[in-house]
Coordinates of C-alpha atoms in Angstrom, one line a residue:
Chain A
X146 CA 25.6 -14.9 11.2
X147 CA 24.2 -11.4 9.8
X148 CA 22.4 -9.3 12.4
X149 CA 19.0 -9.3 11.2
X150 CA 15.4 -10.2 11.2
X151 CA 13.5 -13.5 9.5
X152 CA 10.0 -12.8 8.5
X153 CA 7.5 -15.9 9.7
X154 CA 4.1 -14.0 9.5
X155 CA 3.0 -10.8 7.1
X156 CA -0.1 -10.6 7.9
X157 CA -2.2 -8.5 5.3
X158 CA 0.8 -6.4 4.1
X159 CA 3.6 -5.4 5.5
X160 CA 6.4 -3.1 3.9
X161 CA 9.4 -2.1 4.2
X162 CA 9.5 1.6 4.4
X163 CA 11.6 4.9 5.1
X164 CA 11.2 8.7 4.3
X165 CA 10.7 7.9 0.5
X166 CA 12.6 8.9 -2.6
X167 CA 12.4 13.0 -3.5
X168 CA 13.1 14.5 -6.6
X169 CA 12.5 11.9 -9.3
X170 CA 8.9 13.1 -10.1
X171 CA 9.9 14.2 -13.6
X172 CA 10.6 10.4 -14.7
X173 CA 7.0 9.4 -13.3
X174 CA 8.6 8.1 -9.6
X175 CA 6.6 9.6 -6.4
X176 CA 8.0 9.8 -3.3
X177 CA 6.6 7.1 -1.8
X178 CA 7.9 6.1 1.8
X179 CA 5.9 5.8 5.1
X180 CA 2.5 6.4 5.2
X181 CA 2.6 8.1 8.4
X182 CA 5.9 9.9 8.2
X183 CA 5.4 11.0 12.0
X184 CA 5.2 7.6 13.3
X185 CA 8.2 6.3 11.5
X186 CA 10.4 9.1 12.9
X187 CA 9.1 9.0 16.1
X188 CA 9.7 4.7 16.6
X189 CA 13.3 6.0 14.7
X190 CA 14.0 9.0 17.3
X191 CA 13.2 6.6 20.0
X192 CA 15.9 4.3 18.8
X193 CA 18.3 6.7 18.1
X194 CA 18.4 6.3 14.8
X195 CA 18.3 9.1 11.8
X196 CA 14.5 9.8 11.5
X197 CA 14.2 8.3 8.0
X198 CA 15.9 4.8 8.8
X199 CA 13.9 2.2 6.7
X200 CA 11.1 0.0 9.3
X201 CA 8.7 -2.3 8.5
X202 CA 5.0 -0.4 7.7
X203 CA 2.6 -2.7 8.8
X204 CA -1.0 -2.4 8.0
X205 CA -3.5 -4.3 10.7
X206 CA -1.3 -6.3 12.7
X207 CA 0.1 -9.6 12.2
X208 CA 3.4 -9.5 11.5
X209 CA 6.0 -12.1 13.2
X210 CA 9.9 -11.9 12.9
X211 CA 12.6 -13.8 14.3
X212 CA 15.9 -12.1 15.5
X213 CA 18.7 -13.4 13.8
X214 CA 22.3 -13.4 14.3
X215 CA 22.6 -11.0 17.4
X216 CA 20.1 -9.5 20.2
X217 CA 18.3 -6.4 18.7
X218 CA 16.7 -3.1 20.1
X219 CA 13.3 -2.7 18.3
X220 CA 10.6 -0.1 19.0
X221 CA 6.9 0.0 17.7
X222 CA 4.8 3.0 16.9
X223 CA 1.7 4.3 14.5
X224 CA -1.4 2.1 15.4
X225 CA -1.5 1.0 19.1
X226 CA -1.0 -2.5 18.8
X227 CA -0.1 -5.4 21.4
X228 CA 3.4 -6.6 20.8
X229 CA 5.2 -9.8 22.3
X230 CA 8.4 -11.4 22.5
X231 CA 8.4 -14.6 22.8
X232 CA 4.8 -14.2 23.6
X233 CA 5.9 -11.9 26.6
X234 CA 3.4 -8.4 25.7
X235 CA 6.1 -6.0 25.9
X236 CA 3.6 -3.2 24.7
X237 CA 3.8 -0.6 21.6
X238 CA 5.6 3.0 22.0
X239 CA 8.3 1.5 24.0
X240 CA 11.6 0.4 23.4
X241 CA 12.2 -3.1 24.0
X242 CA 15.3 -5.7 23.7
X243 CA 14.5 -9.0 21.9
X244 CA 17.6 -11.6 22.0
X245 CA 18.9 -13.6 19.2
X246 CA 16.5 -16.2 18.0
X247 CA 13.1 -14.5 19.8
X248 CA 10.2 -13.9 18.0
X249 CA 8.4 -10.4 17.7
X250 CA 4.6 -10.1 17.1
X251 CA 2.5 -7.4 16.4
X252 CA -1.1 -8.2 17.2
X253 CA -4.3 -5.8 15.2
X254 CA -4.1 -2.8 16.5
X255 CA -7.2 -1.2 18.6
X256 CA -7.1 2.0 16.3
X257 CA -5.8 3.0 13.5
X258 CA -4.3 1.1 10.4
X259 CA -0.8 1.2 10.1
X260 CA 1.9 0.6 12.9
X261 CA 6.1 0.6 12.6
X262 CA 8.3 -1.6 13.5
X263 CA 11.9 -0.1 13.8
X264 CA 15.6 -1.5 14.7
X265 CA 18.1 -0.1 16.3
X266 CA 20.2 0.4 13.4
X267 CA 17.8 0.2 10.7
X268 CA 16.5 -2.3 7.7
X269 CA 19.3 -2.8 5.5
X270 CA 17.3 -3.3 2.1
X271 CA 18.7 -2.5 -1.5
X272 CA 18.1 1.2 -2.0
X273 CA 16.1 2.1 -4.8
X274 CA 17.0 5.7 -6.1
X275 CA 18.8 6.0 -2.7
X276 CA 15.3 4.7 -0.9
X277 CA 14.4 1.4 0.3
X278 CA 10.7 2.5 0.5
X279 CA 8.3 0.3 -1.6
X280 CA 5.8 1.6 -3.8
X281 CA 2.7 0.1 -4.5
X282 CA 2.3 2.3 -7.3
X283 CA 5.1 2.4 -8.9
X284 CA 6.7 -1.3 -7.9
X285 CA 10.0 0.2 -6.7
X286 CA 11.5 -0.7 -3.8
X287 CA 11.7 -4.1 -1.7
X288 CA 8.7 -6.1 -2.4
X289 CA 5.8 -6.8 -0.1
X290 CA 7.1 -8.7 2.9
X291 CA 6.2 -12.8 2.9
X292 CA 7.5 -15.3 5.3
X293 CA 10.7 -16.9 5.1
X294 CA 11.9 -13.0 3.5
X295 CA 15.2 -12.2 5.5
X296 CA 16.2 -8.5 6.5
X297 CA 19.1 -7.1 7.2
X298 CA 19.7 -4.7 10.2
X299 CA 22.0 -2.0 9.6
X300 CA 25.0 -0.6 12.1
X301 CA 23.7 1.6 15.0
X302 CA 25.0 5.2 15.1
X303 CA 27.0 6.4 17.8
X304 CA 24.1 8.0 19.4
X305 CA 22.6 5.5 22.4
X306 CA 18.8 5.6 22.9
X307 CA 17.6 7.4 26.2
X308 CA 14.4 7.2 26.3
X309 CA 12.2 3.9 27.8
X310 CA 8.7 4.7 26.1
X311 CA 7.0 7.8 23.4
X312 CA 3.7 9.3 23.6
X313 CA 0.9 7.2 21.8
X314 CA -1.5 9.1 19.5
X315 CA -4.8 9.0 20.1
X316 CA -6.4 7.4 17.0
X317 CA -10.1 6.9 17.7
X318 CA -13.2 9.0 17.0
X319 CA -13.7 11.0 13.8
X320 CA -11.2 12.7 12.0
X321 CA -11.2 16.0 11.0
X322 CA -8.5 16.8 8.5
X323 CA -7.4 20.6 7.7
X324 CA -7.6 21.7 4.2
X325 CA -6.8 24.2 1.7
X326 CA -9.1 25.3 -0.9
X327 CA -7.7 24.9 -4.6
X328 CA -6.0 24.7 -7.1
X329 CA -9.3 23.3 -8.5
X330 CA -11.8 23.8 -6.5
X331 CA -14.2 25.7 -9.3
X332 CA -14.4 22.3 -11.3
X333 CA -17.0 21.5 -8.8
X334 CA -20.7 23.1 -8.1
X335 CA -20.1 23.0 -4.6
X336 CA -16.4 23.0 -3.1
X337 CA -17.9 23.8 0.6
X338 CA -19.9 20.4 0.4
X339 CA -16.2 19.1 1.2
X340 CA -16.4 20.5 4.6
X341 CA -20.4 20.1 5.0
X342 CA -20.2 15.9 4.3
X343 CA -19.2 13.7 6.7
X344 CA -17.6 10.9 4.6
X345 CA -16.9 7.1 5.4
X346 CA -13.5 6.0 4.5
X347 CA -14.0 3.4 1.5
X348 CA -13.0 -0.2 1.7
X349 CA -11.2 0.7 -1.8
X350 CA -8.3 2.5 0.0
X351 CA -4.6 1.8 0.1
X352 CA -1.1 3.5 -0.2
X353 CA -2.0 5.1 -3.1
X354 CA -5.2 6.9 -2.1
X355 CA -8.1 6.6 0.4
X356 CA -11.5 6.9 -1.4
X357 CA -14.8 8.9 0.6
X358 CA -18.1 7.4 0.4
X359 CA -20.4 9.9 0.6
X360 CA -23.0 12.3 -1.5
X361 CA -21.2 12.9 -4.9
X362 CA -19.8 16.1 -5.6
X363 CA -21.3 17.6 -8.8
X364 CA -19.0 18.6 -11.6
X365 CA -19.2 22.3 -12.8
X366 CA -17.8 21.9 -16.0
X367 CA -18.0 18.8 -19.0
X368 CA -14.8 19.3 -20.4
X369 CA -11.5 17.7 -19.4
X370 CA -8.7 19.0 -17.1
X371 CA -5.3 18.6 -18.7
X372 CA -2.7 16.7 -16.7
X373 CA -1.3 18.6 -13.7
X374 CA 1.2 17.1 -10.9
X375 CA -0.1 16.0 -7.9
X376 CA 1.3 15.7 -4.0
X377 CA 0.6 13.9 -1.2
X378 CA -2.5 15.2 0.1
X379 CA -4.6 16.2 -2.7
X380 CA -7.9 16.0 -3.1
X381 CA -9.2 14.9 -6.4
X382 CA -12.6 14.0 -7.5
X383 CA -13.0 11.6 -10.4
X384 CA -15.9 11.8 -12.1
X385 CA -17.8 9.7 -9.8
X386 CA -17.9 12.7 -7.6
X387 CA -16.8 10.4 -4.6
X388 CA -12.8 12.2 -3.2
X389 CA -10.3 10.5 -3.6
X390 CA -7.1 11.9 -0.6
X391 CA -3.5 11.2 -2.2
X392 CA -1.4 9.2 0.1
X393 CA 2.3 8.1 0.1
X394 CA 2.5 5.9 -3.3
X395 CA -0.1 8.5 -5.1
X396 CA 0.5 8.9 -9.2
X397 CA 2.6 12.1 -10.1
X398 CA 0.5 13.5 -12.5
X399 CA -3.2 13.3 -12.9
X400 CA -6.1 14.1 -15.0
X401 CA -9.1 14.9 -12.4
X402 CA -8.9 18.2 -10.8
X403 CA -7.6 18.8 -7.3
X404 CA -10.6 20.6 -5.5
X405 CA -8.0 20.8 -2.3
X406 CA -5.3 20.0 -0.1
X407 CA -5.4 18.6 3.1
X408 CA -2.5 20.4 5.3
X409 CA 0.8 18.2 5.1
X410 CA 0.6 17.1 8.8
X411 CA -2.7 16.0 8.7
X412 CA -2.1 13.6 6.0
X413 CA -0.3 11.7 8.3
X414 CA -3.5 11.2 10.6
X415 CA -5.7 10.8 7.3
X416 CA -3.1 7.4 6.7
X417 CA -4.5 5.7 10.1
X418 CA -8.0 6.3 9.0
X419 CA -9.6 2.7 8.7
X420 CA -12.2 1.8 5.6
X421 CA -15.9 2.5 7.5
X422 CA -14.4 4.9 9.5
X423 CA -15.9 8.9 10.0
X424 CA -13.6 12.0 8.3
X425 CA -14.5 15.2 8.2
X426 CA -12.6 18.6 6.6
X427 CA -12.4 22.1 7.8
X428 CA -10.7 24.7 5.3
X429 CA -7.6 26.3 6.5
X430 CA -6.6 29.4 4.8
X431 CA -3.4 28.8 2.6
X432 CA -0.4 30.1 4.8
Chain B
X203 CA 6.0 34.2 -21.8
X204 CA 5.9 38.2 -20.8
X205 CA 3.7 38.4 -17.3
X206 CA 4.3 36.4 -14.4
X207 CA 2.5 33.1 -14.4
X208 CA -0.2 32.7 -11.6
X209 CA 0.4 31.2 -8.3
X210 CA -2.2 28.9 -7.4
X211 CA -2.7 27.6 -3.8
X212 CA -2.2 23.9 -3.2
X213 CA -2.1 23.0 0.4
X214 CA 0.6 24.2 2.9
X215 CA 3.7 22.3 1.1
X216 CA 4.0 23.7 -2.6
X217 CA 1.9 25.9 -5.5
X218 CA 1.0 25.3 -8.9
X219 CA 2.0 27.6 -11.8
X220 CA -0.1 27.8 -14.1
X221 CA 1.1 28.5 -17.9
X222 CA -0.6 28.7 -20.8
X223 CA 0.8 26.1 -23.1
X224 CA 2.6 22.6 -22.8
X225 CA 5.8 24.7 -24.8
X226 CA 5.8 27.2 -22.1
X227 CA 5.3 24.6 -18.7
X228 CA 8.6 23.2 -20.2
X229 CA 9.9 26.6 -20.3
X230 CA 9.2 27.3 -16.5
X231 CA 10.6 24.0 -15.5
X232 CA 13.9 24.2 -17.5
X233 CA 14.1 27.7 -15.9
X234 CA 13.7 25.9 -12.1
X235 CA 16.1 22.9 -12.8
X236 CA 18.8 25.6 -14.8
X237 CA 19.3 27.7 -11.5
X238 CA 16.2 26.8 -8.6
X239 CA 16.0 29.2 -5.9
X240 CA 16.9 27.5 -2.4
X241 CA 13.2 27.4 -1.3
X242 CA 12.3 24.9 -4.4
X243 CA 12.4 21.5 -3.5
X244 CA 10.3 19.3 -5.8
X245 CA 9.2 20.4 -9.7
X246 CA 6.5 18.7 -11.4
X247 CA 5.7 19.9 -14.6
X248 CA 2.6 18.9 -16.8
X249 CA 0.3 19.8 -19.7
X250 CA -0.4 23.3 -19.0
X251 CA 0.9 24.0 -15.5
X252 CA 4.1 23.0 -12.9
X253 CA 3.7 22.1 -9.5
X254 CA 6.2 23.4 -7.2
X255 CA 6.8 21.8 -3.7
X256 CA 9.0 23.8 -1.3
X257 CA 12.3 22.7 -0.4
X258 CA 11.9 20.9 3.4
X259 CA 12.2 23.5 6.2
X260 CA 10.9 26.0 3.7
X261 CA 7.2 27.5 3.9
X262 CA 4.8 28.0 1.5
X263 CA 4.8 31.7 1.6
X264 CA 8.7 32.3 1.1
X265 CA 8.2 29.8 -2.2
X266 CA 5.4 32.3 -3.2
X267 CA 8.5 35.0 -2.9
X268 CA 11.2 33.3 -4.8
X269 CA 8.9 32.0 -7.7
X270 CA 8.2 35.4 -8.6
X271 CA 11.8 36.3 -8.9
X272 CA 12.1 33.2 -11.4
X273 CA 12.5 34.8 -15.1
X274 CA 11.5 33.9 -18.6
X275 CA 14.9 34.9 -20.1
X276 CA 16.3 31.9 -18.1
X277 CA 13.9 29.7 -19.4
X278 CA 14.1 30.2 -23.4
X279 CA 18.0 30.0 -23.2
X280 CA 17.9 26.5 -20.5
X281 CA 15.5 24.4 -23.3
X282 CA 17.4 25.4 -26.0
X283 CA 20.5 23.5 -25.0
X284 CA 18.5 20.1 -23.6
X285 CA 20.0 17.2 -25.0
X286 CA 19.0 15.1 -28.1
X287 CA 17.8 11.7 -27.8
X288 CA 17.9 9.4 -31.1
X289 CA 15.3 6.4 -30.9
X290 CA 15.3 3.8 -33.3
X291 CA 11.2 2.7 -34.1
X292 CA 9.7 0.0 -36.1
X293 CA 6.8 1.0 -37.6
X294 CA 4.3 -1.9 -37.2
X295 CA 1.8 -0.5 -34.7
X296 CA -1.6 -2.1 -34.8
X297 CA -3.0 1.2 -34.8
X298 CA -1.1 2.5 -37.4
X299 CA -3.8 2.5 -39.8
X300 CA -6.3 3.6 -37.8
X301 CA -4.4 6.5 -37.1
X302 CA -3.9 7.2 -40.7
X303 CA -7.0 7.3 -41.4
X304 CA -7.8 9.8 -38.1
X305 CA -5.0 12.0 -39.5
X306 CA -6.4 11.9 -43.2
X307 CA -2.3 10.8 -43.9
X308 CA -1.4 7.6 -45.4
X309 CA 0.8 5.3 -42.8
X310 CA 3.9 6.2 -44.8
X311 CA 3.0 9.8 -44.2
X312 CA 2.3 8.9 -40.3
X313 CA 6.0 7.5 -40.3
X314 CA 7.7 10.6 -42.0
X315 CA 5.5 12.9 -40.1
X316 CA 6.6 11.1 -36.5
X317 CA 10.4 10.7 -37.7
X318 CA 10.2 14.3 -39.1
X319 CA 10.2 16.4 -36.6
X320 CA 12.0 16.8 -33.1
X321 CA 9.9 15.6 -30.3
X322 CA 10.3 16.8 -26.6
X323 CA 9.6 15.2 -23.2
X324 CA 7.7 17.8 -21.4
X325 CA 6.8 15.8 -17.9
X326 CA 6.4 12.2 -16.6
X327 CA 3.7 10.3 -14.9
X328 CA 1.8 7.2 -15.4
X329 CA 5.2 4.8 -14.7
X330 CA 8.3 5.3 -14.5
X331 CA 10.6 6.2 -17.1
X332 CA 7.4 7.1 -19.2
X333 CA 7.3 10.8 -20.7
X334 CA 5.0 12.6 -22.7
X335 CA 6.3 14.2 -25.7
X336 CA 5.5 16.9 -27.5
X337 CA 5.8 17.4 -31.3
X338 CA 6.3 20.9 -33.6
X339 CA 3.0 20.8 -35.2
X340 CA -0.4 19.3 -34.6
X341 CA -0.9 16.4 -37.8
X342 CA -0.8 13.6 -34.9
X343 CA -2.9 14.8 -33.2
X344 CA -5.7 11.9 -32.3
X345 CA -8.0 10.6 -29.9
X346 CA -7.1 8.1 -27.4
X347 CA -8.7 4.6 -28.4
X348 CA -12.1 4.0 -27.8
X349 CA -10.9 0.3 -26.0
X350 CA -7.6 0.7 -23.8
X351 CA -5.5 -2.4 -23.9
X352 CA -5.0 -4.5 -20.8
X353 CA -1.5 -5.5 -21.4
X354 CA 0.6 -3.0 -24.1
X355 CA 4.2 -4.4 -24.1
X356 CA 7.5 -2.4 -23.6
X357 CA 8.6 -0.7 -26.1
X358 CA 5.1 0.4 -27.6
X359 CA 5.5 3.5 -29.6
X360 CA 2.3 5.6 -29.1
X361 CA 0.4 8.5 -29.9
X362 CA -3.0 10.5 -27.7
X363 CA -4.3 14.0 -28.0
X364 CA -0.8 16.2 -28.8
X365 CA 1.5 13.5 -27.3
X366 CA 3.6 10.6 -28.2
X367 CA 4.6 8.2 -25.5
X368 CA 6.5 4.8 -25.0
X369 CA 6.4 2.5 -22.7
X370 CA 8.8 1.4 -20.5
X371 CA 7.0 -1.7 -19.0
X372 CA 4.1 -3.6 -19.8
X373 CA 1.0 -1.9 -18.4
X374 CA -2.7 -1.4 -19.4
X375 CA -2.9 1.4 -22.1
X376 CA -5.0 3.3 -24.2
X377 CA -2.6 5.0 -26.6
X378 CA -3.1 4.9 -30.4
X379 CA 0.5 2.5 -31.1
X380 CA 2.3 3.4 -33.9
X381 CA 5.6 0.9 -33.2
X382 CA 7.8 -0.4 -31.2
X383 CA 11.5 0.2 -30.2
X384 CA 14.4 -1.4 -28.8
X385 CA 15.9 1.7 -26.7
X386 CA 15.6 0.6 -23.1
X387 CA 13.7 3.6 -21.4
X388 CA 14.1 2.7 -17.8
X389 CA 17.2 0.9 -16.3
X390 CA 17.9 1.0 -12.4
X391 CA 21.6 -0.6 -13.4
X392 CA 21.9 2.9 -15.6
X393 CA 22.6 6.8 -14.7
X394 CA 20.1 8.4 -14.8
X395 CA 17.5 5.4 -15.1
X396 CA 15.4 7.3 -17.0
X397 CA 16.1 7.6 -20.9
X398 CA 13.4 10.4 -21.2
X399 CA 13.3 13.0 -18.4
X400 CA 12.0 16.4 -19.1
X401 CA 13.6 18.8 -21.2
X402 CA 14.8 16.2 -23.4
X403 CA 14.5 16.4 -27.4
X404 CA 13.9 13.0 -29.5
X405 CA 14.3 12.3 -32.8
X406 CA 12.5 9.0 -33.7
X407 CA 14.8 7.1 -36.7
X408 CA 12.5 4.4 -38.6
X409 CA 14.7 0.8 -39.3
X410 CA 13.1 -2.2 -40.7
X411 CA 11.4 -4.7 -39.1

């Protein structure tokens, strides 16, 4: 039998997810892949596996597998989250050992949105572009995970893990994301009302972008901006006035301007913001 | 294209260029795909301007250096050799009048206008394997519709403000369509996957319904 994994539970989405796919921007196809890059490579490191090895993204808990085929070395990181085996709480940021035909669980996590679970090895989807990362966006990629979905596992490197447990990040309390001014930011009255406003992350969020609730920003101008690429990490105000922060499946080209760019390491963080929660923005001067 | 574009900021992973003119945002991106500099990673062109995201390991401010080495001369002589892309269209648009009557053309002039010139993808976006294309002269130019459509079907042929699109997939649209084709635009079995990429010229060829 095939080493893998056999999804039972998906909870509110769960995805299967590695670095993404670069250079295809051109043809309208982002980049896509984990929505917190850092926590994908760190789960991956801990494994010994290449930093982008495809894991399962999941947003808010509740995903169950069942080991198939042959005992497996998993690790989960992202969003703190409880996670059992065979409802044994092994814990998240720790590498564990689940034997053939054990269930894993990842319970909501206690901050923060998104958590990964990795393999020793990694997910064998069909790559996409040479990227098993799905896009909401764009519908590339292996679709969103349901139960009964079966996932291969992949052929561990030669490296052996050697380390037990990696740092968690601390996920509570406001956020406050670095940003650099531009390329737009005259298309607004007021581009320092970015940094004055504390803003509430919208319910209306997801892979592609995470809306702010707050006071509008006022436009400076009535005409239209002509399309310009985008990147993870803009800032760009619709005409609402409410920000909207690319994330990970964000269009390639848009037509609102880009007031700024939050610095690319704090887009990372900006992915584990959860809808009602505080973010803030201090500018950064462009390096 | 005589000065050197400007560099605007955008973030601490890539600038935008910003150019004048659709013609010359092609230009600059044929120039980066003919030859890029190591410390280019990602080009996105657009309507006016291309973003440029530094290669990985690379920062922002040796990109600033190597983009001003880039040169127009490169970039005249790379889109003059970009391939030429035949695409048979019907036209039976359900907008085809309507865009007559916008143009002050009759629909037979719409057609021979469309198939008359040589058309040019000058960036993507909005799904894959979907490129905007840019004609010679401005006699199709019109307006998007006043009522997008929540389901145009692949193969639309369409035309908004100085572009003419088609779509690879059916998706929510508010293009003025002209036709329809056959050509298969986006194919993950196919290299590359993507019948239109930038840089690449079209002629459209009417055939009969």
């Amino acid at each position: 039998m095939t080493r893998g994994l056999r999804v039972h539970a998906s909870g509110p989405l769960s995805l299967v997810e590695d670095l993404g796919r670069p250079g295809h921007a051109g043809v309208g196809v982002g980049r896509s892949g984990a929505a917190d890059r850092c926590a994908l490579a760190l789960a991956n490191r801990a494994l010994a596996n290449d930093d982008g090895a495809a894991a399962i993204e999941v947003t808010l808990g509740g995903l169950e597998v069942e080991v198939l085929g042959d005992g497996l070395w998993l690790c989960v990181s992202g969003a703190p989250c409880p996670v059992a085996v065979d409802g044994r709480e092994v814990g998240s940021h720790a590498v564990f050992f689940a034997e053939a035909g054990s269930r894993v669980s990842l319970g909501r996590p206690a901050s923060g949105l998104r958590s990964y679970l990795a393999v020793r090895g990694g997910l064998d989807a069909a790559p996409v572009l040479g990227s098993r990362a799905s896009d909401v966006l764009s519908g590339l990629g292996p679709e969103p995970l349901e139960p009964g979905a079966v996932l291969g596992v992949g052929a561990a490197g030669a490296r052996f893990p050697h380390v037990d447990s990696v740092p968690q990040p601390d996920l509570q309390g406001e956020a406050v994301l670095r940003v650099v001014r531009g390329p737009r930011d005259g298309w607004v009255r007021d581009a320092d009302a970015l940094v004055r406003t504390t803003w509430q992350v919208s319910e209306r969020s997801n892979r592609v972008g995470m809306r702010l609730a707050g006071e509008p920003l006022r436009p400076a101008r009535e005409d239209e901006l002509p399309s310009e690429g985008a990147w993870r990490g803009a800032v760009q105000v619709p005409p609402s006035g409410e920000p909207v922060l690319f994330l990970a499946d964000h269009p390639v080209t848009g037509g609102y301007p880009v007031i700024a760019v939050v610095v690319d390491a704090d887009v990372d963080r900006a992915a584990q913001l959860c809808p009602g929660q505080p973010v803030r923005f201090r500018w950064v001067d462009a390096p | 294209m005589t000065t050197t574009p400007e560099l605007l900021p955008y973030g601490d992973r890539a600038l935008l260029v910003e150019l004048g003119s659709t013609s010359e945002a092609l230009a600059y991106a044929a120039a980066l795909r003919s030859g890029p500099p190591a410390a280019v990673g990602e080009v996105v062109p657009a309507a006016r301007t291309v973003l440029v995201v530094a290669a990985d390991g690379i920062g922002v401010a040796a990109l600033r250096q190597a983009l001003l080495e880039v040169s127009p001369a490169t970039a005249g002589a790379a889109s003059d050799d970009a391939a030429l892309v035949e695409v048979p269209v019907t036209y039976d648009g359900e907008d085809l009048d309507d865009v007559a009557s916008l143009t002050g053309l009759t629909p037979d002039e719409v057609v021979a206008a469309h198939t008359g010139q040589t058309w040019q993808v000058a960036f993507g976006g909005f799904a894959p394997g979907f490129g905007y294309l840019v004609g010679e002269d401005d006699r199709l130019h019109v307006p998007r519709r006043k009522q997008s459509r929540t389901a145009v079907p692949p193969g639309a042929v369409g035309l908004a403000g100085e572009y003419s699109g088609l779509y690879p997939r059916t998706s929510p649209g508010g293009w003025q369509l002209i036709g329809r084709t056959d050509a298969v635009l986006w194919d993950l079995q196919r290299q590359p996957a993507a019948l239109l990429s930038p840089g690449v010229r079209v002629r459209f060829v009417r055939v009969d319904p």
